[in-house]
XYZ file of C-alpha atoms in Angstrom:
705
model
C 3.434 56.086 -7.613
C 2.107 52.613 -8.411
C 2.638 51.508 -11.945
C 2.791 48.206 -14.225
C 6.640 47.144 -12.764
C 5.302 46.098 -9.282
C 8.422 45.208 -6.696
C 7.666 42.386 -4.392
C 10.928 42.971 -3.066
C 10.745 46.519 -2.249
C 13.262 48.963 -2.890
C 13.197 50.407 0.259
C 14.698 47.249 1.584
C 17.149 46.717 -1.119
C 18.826 50.410 -0.675
C 20.858 48.384 2.485
C 22.450 46.102 0.125
C 23.863 48.661 -2.744
C 27.319 48.149 -4.455
C 27.405 51.847 -5.713
C 25.465 54.707 -4.224
C 25.027 56.467 -7.603
C 22.347 54.724 -10.112
C 21.089 52.267 -6.834
C 22.993 49.063 -8.046
C 23.558 45.875 -6.401
C 24.971 42.407 -7.172
C 22.209 40.046 -8.383
C 23.038 36.403 -7.708
C 21.377 33.533 -9.266
C 21.763 29.822 -9.362
C 24.027 28.573 -12.502
C 26.026 31.992 -13.024
C 28.099 34.672 -11.788
C 26.693 37.700 -9.863
C 25.529 40.732 -12.083
C 25.705 44.451 -10.955
C 22.023 45.578 -11.951
C 19.968 48.617 -10.878
C 17.441 47.530 -7.934
C 14.450 48.821 -10.211
C 14.946 45.180 -12.009
C 15.367 43.315 -8.975
C 12.626 41.784 -7.234
C 9.680 43.278 -9.753
C 7.096 41.699 -12.160
C 4.552 43.304 -14.332
C 1.210 43.942 -12.708
C 2.438 41.427 -9.702
C -0.423 42.425 -7.602
C -2.822 44.303 -9.537
C -3.650 45.466 -13.012
C -4.047 49.449 -13.882
C -7.236 50.391 -11.884
C -10.144 52.471 -13.407
C -9.640 56.009 -12.818
C -10.135 57.222 -9.096
C -9.820 52.945 -8.386
C -7.365 52.257 -5.289
C -5.938 49.329 -6.386
C -3.733 46.989 -4.046
C -0.179 48.257 -5.400
C -1.671 51.776 -4.634
C -2.373 50.626 -1.035
C 0.979 48.992 -0.546
C 2.622 51.989 -1.985
C 0.895 54.130 0.375
C 1.705 52.192 3.462
C 5.598 51.924 2.467
C 6.045 55.298 2.746
C 6.100 55.525 6.099
C 7.668 51.767 6.259
C 10.618 53.359 4.168
C 11.447 55.644 7.155
C 11.140 53.084 9.613
C 13.724 50.762 7.903
C 16.234 53.501 7.141
C 16.184 54.331 10.968
C 17.033 50.684 11.625
C 19.861 50.684 9.504
C 21.468 53.627 11.530
C 20.898 52.133 14.611
C 23.843 51.423 17.033
C 24.146 47.479 17.142
C 22.344 46.069 20.320
C 19.672 48.611 20.652
C 16.182 47.515 21.371
C 13.661 47.843 18.770
C 9.778 48.175 19.677
C 8.570 44.677 19.233
C 5.074 45.672 17.691
C 7.206 47.724 14.981
C 9.583 44.893 14.377
C 6.953 42.300 13.776
C 4.714 44.323 11.467
C 7.875 44.995 9.124
C 8.437 41.648 9.135
C 5.403 40.182 8.533
C 4.705 42.700 5.750
C 7.729 42.403 4.061
C 7.622 38.567 3.892
C 3.936 38.320 3.067
C 3.974 40.383 -0.056
C 7.247 38.865 -1.620
C 7.375 36.618 -4.564
C 8.985 33.774 -2.643
C 5.617 33.072 -0.938
C 3.317 33.048 -4.050
C 6.171 31.108 -5.950
C 6.240 28.450 -3.088
C 2.817 27.843 -3.139
C 2.747 27.663 -6.889
C 5.824 25.250 -6.812
C 3.855 23.104 -4.200
C 0.813 22.831 -6.031
C 2.665 21.746 -9.140
C 4.272 19.368 -7.447
C 1.277 17.932 -5.749
C -0.961 18.037 -8.961
C 1.836 16.316 -11.107
C 2.157 13.844 -8.349
C -2.004 13.376 -8.592
C -1.556 13.155 -12.195
C 0.865 10.713 -12.205
C -0.960 8.551 -9.568
C -4.202 8.556 -11.213
C -2.765 7.978 -14.646
C -0.989 4.850 -13.453
C -3.470 2.014 -13.011
C -0.521 0.108 -11.034
C 0.005 2.828 -8.794
C -3.697 3.638 -8.394
C -4.730 0.239 -8.010
C -1.783 -0.380 -5.282
C -3.151 2.719 -3.079
C -6.606 1.317 -3.320
C -5.141 -2.092 -2.142
C -6.502 -4.013 -4.634
C -3.505 -6.039 -4.932
C -2.782 -6.673 -1.562
C -4.944 -9.051 0.845
C -6.562 -5.847 2.449
C -8.072 -3.010 0.584
C -7.221 0.490 1.588
C -9.340 1.905 4.550
C -10.630 4.840 2.562
C -12.015 2.236 0.180
C -13.604 -0.086 2.712
C -15.260 3.068 3.970
C -16.859 3.834 0.678
C -17.783 0.195 0.330
C -19.759 0.301 4.000
C -21.264 3.376 2.621
C -22.578 2.215 -0.309
C -23.779 -1.088 1.598
C -25.902 0.731 3.633
C -27.442 2.303 0.665
C -28.117 -0.909 -0.752
C -30.414 -2.098 2.769
C -33.959 -0.368 1.491
C -33.507 -2.575 -1.438
C -33.402 -5.625 0.585
C -29.705 -6.736 0.730
C -28.329 -6.712 3.963
C -25.381 -4.595 4.494
C -23.365 -7.286 5.746
C -23.454 -9.138 2.709
C -23.513 -6.405 0.367
C -20.334 -5.446 1.899
C -18.678 -8.532 1.480
C -19.922 -8.780 -2.185
C -18.650 -5.203 -2.930
C -15.250 -5.651 -1.028
C -14.394 -9.234 -3.479
C -15.568 -7.732 -6.406
C -13.175 -4.813 -5.971
C -10.144 -7.008 -4.980
C -10.986 -9.784 -7.773
C -11.611 -7.187 -10.630
C -9.923 -4.076 -9.232
C -7.255 -4.052 -11.889
C -9.952 -3.360 -14.475
C -11.593 -0.890 -12.349
C -8.327 1.230 -11.984
C -7.611 1.009 -15.473
C -11.018 2.374 -16.580
C -10.603 4.939 -13.899
C -7.381 5.862 -15.354
C -8.825 6.055 -18.788
C -12.025 8.232 -17.783
C -9.674 10.593 -15.884
C -6.219 11.170 -18.054
C -8.162 13.098 -20.478
C -9.498 15.494 -17.790
C -6.158 16.372 -16.151
C -5.508 19.020 -18.508
C -8.046 21.242 -17.795
C -9.015 19.965 -14.229
C -6.110 22.135 -13.006
C -6.464 25.096 -15.387
C -6.528 28.602 -14.012
C -5.011 27.548 -10.607
C -2.136 30.272 -11.184
C -4.415 33.084 -11.331
C -6.396 31.289 -8.365
C -2.970 31.325 -6.632
C -2.395 34.864 -7.197
C -5.738 35.879 -5.996
C -5.240 34.214 -2.986
C -1.614 35.701 -2.373
C -3.300 39.094 -3.021
C -5.425 38.658 -0.498
C -3.058 37.570 2.247
C -1.174 40.836 1.472
C -4.279 42.801 1.577
C -5.324 41.647 5.007
C -4.784 43.938 8.021
C -1.200 43.090 9.693
C -3.173 42.919 12.995
C -5.026 40.041 11.786
C -2.004 38.067 10.963
C -1.153 35.305 13.409
C 2.450 36.152 12.798
C 2.540 39.266 14.028
C 1.035 38.263 17.303
C 3.451 35.617 17.636
C 6.479 38.162 17.022
C 5.012 40.700 19.049
C 5.953 38.384 21.854
C 9.947 38.310 20.834
C 12.655 40.777 22.355
C 13.992 42.516 19.042
C 17.383 44.138 18.502
C 19.736 45.505 16.299
C 22.836 43.357 15.745
C 25.850 44.094 13.419
C 26.867 41.830 10.559
C 29.746 41.482 7.880
C 28.502 41.326 4.067
C 25.390 40.190 4.903
C 23.178 39.045 1.707
C 19.194 39.663 1.092
C 17.214 36.508 0.147
C 14.234 36.789 -1.804
C 12.563 35.191 0.930
C 13.520 38.467 3.078
C 13.432 36.884 6.559
C 14.452 33.507 8.165
C 13.589 31.868 11.292
C 14.813 29.135 13.188
C 12.743 26.394 15.252
C 14.355 24.423 18.365
C 17.118 22.277 17.267
C 16.813 23.167 13.378
C 18.456 25.053 10.924
C 17.336 28.645 9.650
C 14.597 28.275 6.813
C 11.900 30.874 5.205
C 10.028 32.199 7.949
C 6.852 30.830 6.515
C 8.328 27.449 6.300
C 8.676 27.202 10.038
C 5.535 27.399 12.943
C 5.175 30.405 15.090
C 4.572 28.336 18.177
C 7.855 26.457 17.640
C 10.050 29.382 16.320
C 12.996 30.886 18.810
C 14.743 33.121 16.573
C 14.048 35.533 13.701
C 16.620 37.405 11.241
C 15.690 39.985 8.948
C 18.503 41.623 7.130
C 18.002 45.493 6.579
C 21.458 46.186 5.307
C 25.053 44.365 4.486
C 26.096 45.333 7.854
C 22.724 45.293 9.927
C 20.349 42.432 10.702
C 16.957 42.768 12.844
C 17.328 40.084 15.485
C 14.095 38.757 17.363
C 14.449 36.340 20.117
C 12.047 34.383 22.123
C 14.288 34.200 25.137
C 16.571 37.086 25.346
C 19.351 34.619 26.492
C 19.034 32.925 22.895
C 22.477 33.344 21.365
C 22.927 34.576 17.731
C 25.499 33.227 15.384
C 25.950 34.860 12.164
C 28.843 32.722 10.525
C 26.458 30.530 8.745
C 23.863 32.955 7.889
C 24.566 33.661 4.324
C 25.026 30.197 3.306
C 21.479 29.047 4.763
C 19.868 32.409 3.744
C 21.048 31.399 0.209
C 19.308 27.781 0.625
C 16.170 29.463 1.690
C 15.941 31.419 -1.454
C 13.703 30.534 -4.252
C 15.342 32.009 -7.228
C 17.869 34.897 -5.992
C 19.508 37.194 -3.451
C 21.133 40.337 -3.415
C 24.427 41.482 -1.982
C 26.556 44.836 -1.838
C 29.506 42.846 -3.249
C 29.552 39.585 -5.597
C 29.797 36.393 -4.043
C 31.524 34.097 -6.981
C 33.943 31.933 -5.105
C 32.078 31.327 -1.895
C 29.470 28.966 -3.742
C 26.455 30.355 -2.301
C 24.835 30.722 -5.944
C 24.728 27.142 -6.152
C 22.882 26.971 -3.006
C 19.973 28.918 -4.351
C 16.716 26.706 -4.080
C 18.396 23.802 -2.132
C 16.559 24.770 0.822
C 12.681 25.426 0.008
C 12.855 23.148 -3.013
C 14.161 20.260 -0.719
C 11.675 20.952 1.718
C 8.716 21.013 -0.344
C 9.587 17.936 -2.400
C 9.838 15.915 0.656
C 6.593 17.083 2.061
C 4.838 16.219 -1.421
C 6.693 12.813 -1.262
C 5.804 12.272 2.117
C 2.065 12.707 1.554
C 1.877 10.876 -1.568
C 3.735 7.792 0.126
C 1.458 7.982 2.843
C -1.436 8.361 0.879
C 0.127 5.305 -1.153
C 0.917 3.064 2.078
C -2.430 3.907 3.964
C -3.670 0.813 2.780
C -1.085 -1.295 4.748
C -3.399 -0.862 7.817
C -4.701 -4.405 7.780
C -7.725 -5.262 10.105
C -6.171 -8.142 11.647
C -2.491 -6.710 11.824
C -2.636 -7.485 15.601
C -1.765 -11.135 14.652
C 1.735 -11.465 14.371
C 3.967 -13.330 11.651
C 4.756 -16.765 12.394
C 8.619 -17.552 11.762
C 9.335 -21.022 10.604
C 11.229 -23.589 12.823
C 15.011 -23.385 12.171
C 16.392 -26.804 11.670
C 19.578 -28.260 11.107
C 19.958 -31.677 9.088
C 20.013 -34.505 11.147
C 20.118 -38.393 10.735
C 16.636 -40.231 11.231
C 15.312 -43.337 10.218
C 11.793 -44.108 9.119
C 9.961 -47.531 8.367
C 8.931 -48.668 4.980
C 5.922 -51.374 4.972
C 4.101 -53.057 2.211
C 0.949 -53.482 3.746
C -0.902 -56.147 1.808
C 1.646 -57.417 -1.005
C 4.772 -57.826 -2.418
C 7.958 -59.494 -0.356
C 11.359 -58.249 1.216
C 12.807 -57.991 -2.193
C 10.408 -55.304 -3.388
C 10.173 -53.639 -0.007
C 13.893 -52.931 -0.477
C 13.547 -51.862 -3.977
C 10.889 -49.263 -2.838
C 13.048 -48.504 -0.079
C 15.969 -47.855 -2.170
C 13.823 -45.355 -4.178
C 12.523 -43.512 -1.301
C 15.869 -43.193 0.395
C 17.372 -41.348 -2.494
C 14.173 -39.084 -2.694
C 13.826 -38.303 0.918
C 17.705 -38.032 1.242
C 17.860 -35.580 -1.503
C 15.152 -33.457 -0.230
C 16.287 -33.459 3.379
C 19.097 -31.425 2.609
C 16.718 -28.276 2.132
C 13.440 -29.098 3.719
C 12.771 -30.683 7.373
C 11.807 -34.505 7.015
C 12.875 -35.674 10.391
C 9.390 -36.246 11.242
C 8.603 -38.643 8.743
C 7.461 -41.596 10.532
C 7.210 -44.163 7.922
C 5.719 -45.133 4.193
C 3.160 -47.796 3.955
C 2.348 -48.941 0.597
C -0.768 -50.972 0.002
C -2.757 -52.293 -2.822
C -6.047 -51.804 -0.508
C -5.301 -48.210 0.348
C -8.455 -47.635 2.203
C -7.744 -50.357 4.291
C -4.188 -49.288 4.856
C -5.441 -45.897 6.041
C -8.022 -47.594 8.481
C -5.760 -50.008 9.802
C -3.005 -47.435 10.335
C -1.487 -47.662 13.795
C -1.749 -43.736 15.031
C 0.009 -44.258 18.358
C -2.697 -43.155 20.318
C -6.476 -44.290 21.136
C -7.908 -40.799 21.065
C -7.012 -40.401 17.104
C -9.507 -41.893 15.034
C -8.777 -43.932 11.720
C -8.761 -41.892 8.726
C -10.145 -42.277 5.421
C -8.963 -40.759 2.096
C -11.196 -37.939 1.930
C -11.781 -38.228 -1.694
C -15.012 -37.016 -3.103
C -16.886 -38.781 -5.882
C -15.295 -37.190 -8.956
C -11.800 -38.939 -8.096
C -10.007 -41.622 -6.196
C -7.672 -41.297 -3.248
C -4.041 -42.569 -3.765
C -1.706 -40.920 -1.233
C -2.110 -39.156 2.257
C 0.013 -37.938 4.893
C -1.369 -38.980 8.327
C -0.464 -37.463 12.166
C 0.636 -40.113 14.096
C 2.362 -40.375 17.705
C 5.336 -42.007 18.218
C 6.929 -41.940 22.112
C 4.969 -38.982 22.583
C 6.117 -36.787 19.863
C 3.907 -35.916 16.641
C 5.037 -37.339 13.283
C 3.724 -37.959 10.072
C 3.205 -41.182 8.389
C 2.707 -41.680 4.365
C 0.167 -43.991 2.903
C 0.322 -44.783 -0.707
C -1.631 -46.555 -3.022
C 0.734 -49.717 -4.729
C -0.153 -48.338 -8.314
C 2.131 -45.063 -7.203
C 5.140 -47.325 -5.754
C 4.882 -49.234 -9.089
C 5.023 -46.396 -11.581
C 8.429 -45.216 -10.093
C 10.285 -47.975 -12.010
C 7.799 -47.428 -14.913
C 9.319 -47.579 -18.338
C 6.814 -44.752 -19.206
C 8.546 -41.479 -18.585
C 5.708 -39.586 -18.057
C 4.023 -42.060 -15.688
C 7.212 -42.223 -14.009
C 7.868 -38.672 -13.885
C 4.237 -38.120 -12.213
C 4.594 -40.633 -9.703
C 7.931 -39.316 -8.246
C 6.203 -35.960 -8.056
C 3.417 -37.010 -6.355
C 5.845 -38.836 -3.705
C 8.019 -35.299 -3.533
C 4.732 -33.028 -3.180
C 3.521 -35.317 -0.277
C 6.725 -35.393 1.211
C 6.720 -31.301 0.883
C 3.802 -31.372 2.618
C 5.106 -33.108 5.581
C 7.848 -31.011 5.511
C 5.710 -27.935 5.392
C 3.765 -29.022 8.632
C 6.913 -29.596 10.338
C 8.270 -26.037 9.511
C 5.317 -24.364 10.591
C 4.438 -26.331 13.859
C 5.121 -23.666 16.035
C 2.203 -20.940 14.331
C 0.383 -19.954 16.936
C -3.451 -20.414 17.550
C -5.890 -17.622 16.255
C -9.412 -16.869 17.194
C -11.370 -16.337 14.293
C -14.412 -14.380 13.817
C -18.016 -15.729 13.354
C -17.609 -16.356 9.408
C -14.142 -17.549 10.107
C -15.391 -20.494 12.529
C -17.778 -21.354 9.855
C -15.833 -21.317 7.055
C -11.808 -21.238 7.880
C -11.234 -25.250 7.840
C -12.559 -25.291 4.267
C -9.513 -23.444 2.979
C -7.126 -24.179 5.873
C -5.039 -26.772 3.993
C -4.745 -24.497 0.634
C -1.414 -23.060 2.182
C 0.212 -26.314 2.657
C -0.843 -27.611 -1.032
C -0.011 -24.028 -2.641
C 3.716 -24.255 -0.627
C 4.104 -28.362 -1.362
C 3.352 -28.085 -5.122
C 5.320 -25.019 -5.784
C 8.431 -27.198 -4.072
C 7.529 -30.156 -6.320
C 7.021 -28.205 -9.645
C 10.013 -28.984 -10.933
C 9.944 -32.980 -10.612
C 6.989 -32.705 -13.370
C 6.008 -29.535 -15.197
C 3.099 -31.414 -16.981
C 1.397 -31.833 -13.539
C 0.056 -29.007 -14.237
C -2.676 -30.360 -16.495
C -3.723 -32.912 -14.016
C -4.284 -30.165 -11.370
C -6.454 -28.108 -13.672
C -8.451 -30.998 -14.678
C -8.991 -31.504 -10.738
C -10.289 -28.021 -10.458
C -12.728 -28.263 -13.267
C -14.066 -31.982 -12.147
C -14.294 -30.758 -8.422
C -16.286 -27.494 -9.679
C -18.591 -29.655 -11.773
C -18.861 -32.128 -8.664
C -19.762 -29.303 -6.328
C -22.201 -27.739 -8.302
C -24.189 -31.253 -8.853
C -24.029 -32.024 -5.271
C -25.283 -28.789 -4.043
C -27.879 -28.996 -6.456
C -29.389 -32.102 -5.020
C -28.600 -30.989 -1.672
C -30.949 -27.774 -2.548
C -33.325 -30.210 -4.024
C -33.622 -32.075 -0.801
C -34.658 -29.267 1.369
C -37.832 -29.408 3.209
C -38.381 -25.629 4.154
C -36.644 -22.439 4.097
C -34.641 -23.216 7.592
C -33.317 -26.506 5.945
C -29.726 -25.349 4.848
C -27.684 -27.575 7.067
C -27.237 -30.363 4.609
C -26.399 -28.378 1.354
C -24.055 -26.035 3.177
C -22.286 -28.673 4.632
C -21.863 -30.664 1.455
C -20.983 -27.120 0.025
C -18.174 -26.830 2.445
C -16.652 -30.336 1.484
C -16.877 -29.743 -2.083
C -15.365 -26.138 -1.947
C -12.556 -27.289 0.220
C -11.901 -29.789 -2.496
C -11.618 -27.140 -5.237
C -9.422 -24.828 -3.054
C -6.911 -27.339 -2.466
C -6.989 -28.320 -6.211
C -6.831 -24.669 -7.259
C -3.820 -24.165 -4.351
C -1.876 -26.930 -6.077
C -2.604 -25.711 -9.644
C -1.176 -21.928 -8.460
C 1.948 -23.558 -6.440
C 2.782 -25.439 -9.232
C 2.577 -22.751 -11.733
C 4.650 -20.263 -9.286
C 7.446 -23.345 -8.899
C 8.202 -23.070 -12.546
C 10.078 -20.336 -13.949
C 8.422 -17.190 -14.666
C 6.519 -17.096 -17.808
C 7.099 -20.697 -18.586
C 4.276 -22.680 -20.313
C 2.989 -26.221 -19.266
C 0.608 -28.363 -19.531
C -2.742 -26.970 -18.136
C -1.384 -23.408 -17.918
C -4.802 -22.429 -19.590
C -7.186 -22.876 -16.512
C -8.026 -19.357 -16.046
C -9.530 -19.363 -19.832
C -11.178 -22.884 -18.975
C -12.827 -21.108 -15.780
C -13.864 -17.953 -17.387
C -17.482 -19.364 -18.627
C -18.272 -19.502 -14.817
C -16.579 -16.181 -13.914
C -13.704 -17.464 -11.907
C -11.183 -16.740 -14.135
C -10.252 -13.422 -12.230
C -10.793 -15.096 -8.735
C -8.105 -17.798 -9.406
C -5.601 -14.968 -10.186
C -6.520 -13.432 -6.618
C -6.548 -16.532 -4.880
C -3.112 -16.811 -6.345
C -1.804 -13.527 -5.104
C -3.593 -13.890 -1.691
C -1.552 -17.644 -1.445
C 1.639 -16.109 -2.520
C 0.993 -13.372 0.329
C 0.905 -15.886 2.949
C 4.352 -16.242 2.953
C 6.833 -13.324 3.777
C 10.213 -12.595 2.026
C 11.995 -14.462 4.652
C 9.547 -17.396 4.686
C 7.249 -16.506 7.476
C 3.573 -16.948 7.717
C 1.402 -13.888 7.446
C -1.345 -14.803 9.727
C -3.172 -12.051 9.193
C -3.144 -12.804 5.316
C -4.096 -16.585 6.116
C -6.959 -15.859 8.562
C -8.560 -13.811 5.446
C -8.433 -16.777 3.226
C -12.005 -17.908 4.279
C -13.299 -15.093 1.981
C -12.311 -17.388 -0.823
C -14.606 -20.175 0.718
C -17.556 -17.339 0.449
C -16.603 -16.645 -3.049
C -17.092 -20.233 -4.290
C -20.390 -20.381 -2.190
C -21.484 -17.493 -4.427
C -20.782 -19.632 -7.565
C -22.950 -22.244 -5.995
C -25.726 -19.915 -5.200
C -24.963 -20.147 -1.575
C -24.991 -16.803 0.473
C -23.475 -16.173 3.777
C -22.884 -13.298 5.960
C -22.346 -12.370 9.874
C -24.918 -11.167 12.027
C -23.846 -10.584 15.305
C -22.442 -13.583 16.489
C -23.961 -15.991 14.059
C -24.114 -16.683 10.526
C -26.859 -16.403 8.237
C -27.133 -18.409 4.969
C -29.278 -18.480 1.689
C -29.266 -21.536 -0.499
C -30.327 -20.807 -4.084
C -30.709 -21.680 -7.152
C -28.985 -18.531 -8.611
C -25.329 -18.304 -8.455
C -23.505 -15.018 -8.567
C -23.253 -14.684 -12.638
C -20.143 -13.662 -14.593
C -19.483 -10.034 -13.961
C -18.908 -7.943 -17.149
C -17.749 -4.409 -16.887
C -18.771 -2.440 -20.103
C -18.852 1.001 -18.064
C -18.723 -0.565 -14.418
C -21.568 -3.329 -13.392
C -22.034 -4.122 -9.910
C -22.167 -7.585 -8.820
C -25.952 -9.037 -9.447
C -27.359 -12.274 -8.256
C -27.813 -13.604 -11.806
C -30.976 -11.993 -12.883
C -32.665 -12.630 -9.219
C -33.745 -9.410 -7.336
C -32.600 -8.583 -3.791
C -36.131 -9.339 -2.441
C -36.268 -12.913 -4.019
C -32.693 -13.587 -3.166
C -33.994 -13.449 0.560
C -37.303 -14.696 0.616
C -37.756 -17.619 -1.780
C -38.600 -21.033 -0.405
C -35.275 -21.963 0.416
C -34.438 -19.010 2.341
C -32.703 -17.669 5.508
C -31.910 -19.719 8.528
C -28.647 -19.617 10.938
C -26.211 -22.082 9.680
């Protein structure tokens, strides 16, 4: 009769593994200790495992199991005395096997441990801002696909409010990347107090689910149908053990594992020990051989907590194997699932673009010309030439400078640029490109010599004069500029084989404005050692170029005649933003070229950008520039092609909003820049105080760029 002590490994099965016939005792083996001789009434049992005591007249699940097993006990007893090699009815064998497996604690404990492992990983993941942020992709050049799907859904929801979905998506995605670390931290702060109660009651739900499986009619189990198709026999064995998993199965090419750790469609062999000298064997193919020499070892590994045997196995090492099979499989599965979740973000949208490996080069002898354009004499030229040779010779040991055509030093810097022989009539004269907030003093120019592409460096005379200055800071600054220019030439040589790519509509309009940023970042990183204090100059150039951009775009906006007249303003914005990005890349490369955490003049640039809301952007731009280069020095074109998003971000700070529309780009020039974003709860980006309708319908409105 059913009662409080409810067996999940029934005594009718344990009786085949008795050590003594009187008292019904068996050898119980657990990990970490010797075997113990115990009564089977105390093995594989737990108080109220299936059901609590029922009301008078109520039939509980344990009552139903007890009634069912009255006949089952007779069937198992017959199997123990059946001669080896005898065939067994497939339906009977399948029903016995599935019933005994489904009612074990092994199944429930496996589910519980699995849930504990998963919930532990979930809690660890969602209470660690860095792991959560990494899974979302906020620290990588591309957000995770699931995050982007959510952003696209939100963007569609904003369409009725007047925002084009493509614009909303770009704003939200960039905001997520720019402020993602704070968002992740806020999510963690919100979720952490919830976890103690989030999974409360799971154990009871697992118990209820297990009981529902046990109560299910056997004919409804897929395993019964699958195993009925096997060919079953009784085989002889010696000193067989009974694992708490009860039955094992083997898939093709694999080791034995608990039956429920295998797939019915792939299982080729099933083993159910019914006594220390008899085992029920099911074969999908009657010709499949059965080797029981390693059965005990694999059965012990498949145990969750214990096995029993007719004798003690204290010297064979079986007890040490307990838990290694299912525990490892479970841990591996959970680790794999979490790893897949954390690495799913790696599927970059432009992942079909290859890594561009740097050109390999060997140090070689090369020559270059030093020219004084409009001043000095041979003595001064030789003096400057000696300095250049020292610097170029030292650098050429580490970076490729063999494509240096020459160096021209000029009092009239602009005239020297204009008159430089570029070696190809199709190459136009160049200008300094300096905007109104500064002056040009150095520029590498592409020239053709004997059919080969080379670089010619043009310098203002004041830079060369400072090489020999008694002022140490002036001397360091001028030499630093020379080294940075030479490093920029080397970067062009190093990555001259980078393949062309076809940008999307936005890239066609915006990428050129950021195309020089990687070179600036890399060359500034190479030159940082020469003058750490140069960071202040870079920082000031960032601030000056931003102020200039705001002024120039405001003037261009004032000159707009109607809503379609956006060409001048957008073109001026491109020129100005390009300058800001190059200066920011210089500052970031300079910072990254110094020792980690090394302070330097100008290292407070982020704080100085905070009032305009660009402090977090600066950090993101630095991460993206660093991500352009792999550990082995290759350029990741998937990252490089996405840098045009930073042009958009600076456009927003100037009140210019662009988005793709089929193969065109739509553009709004507004007097309302994107306001600095504050996160009290989590605020979404706002176009200052302007509503969506105003943003897209005011007088300086929308037109194709």
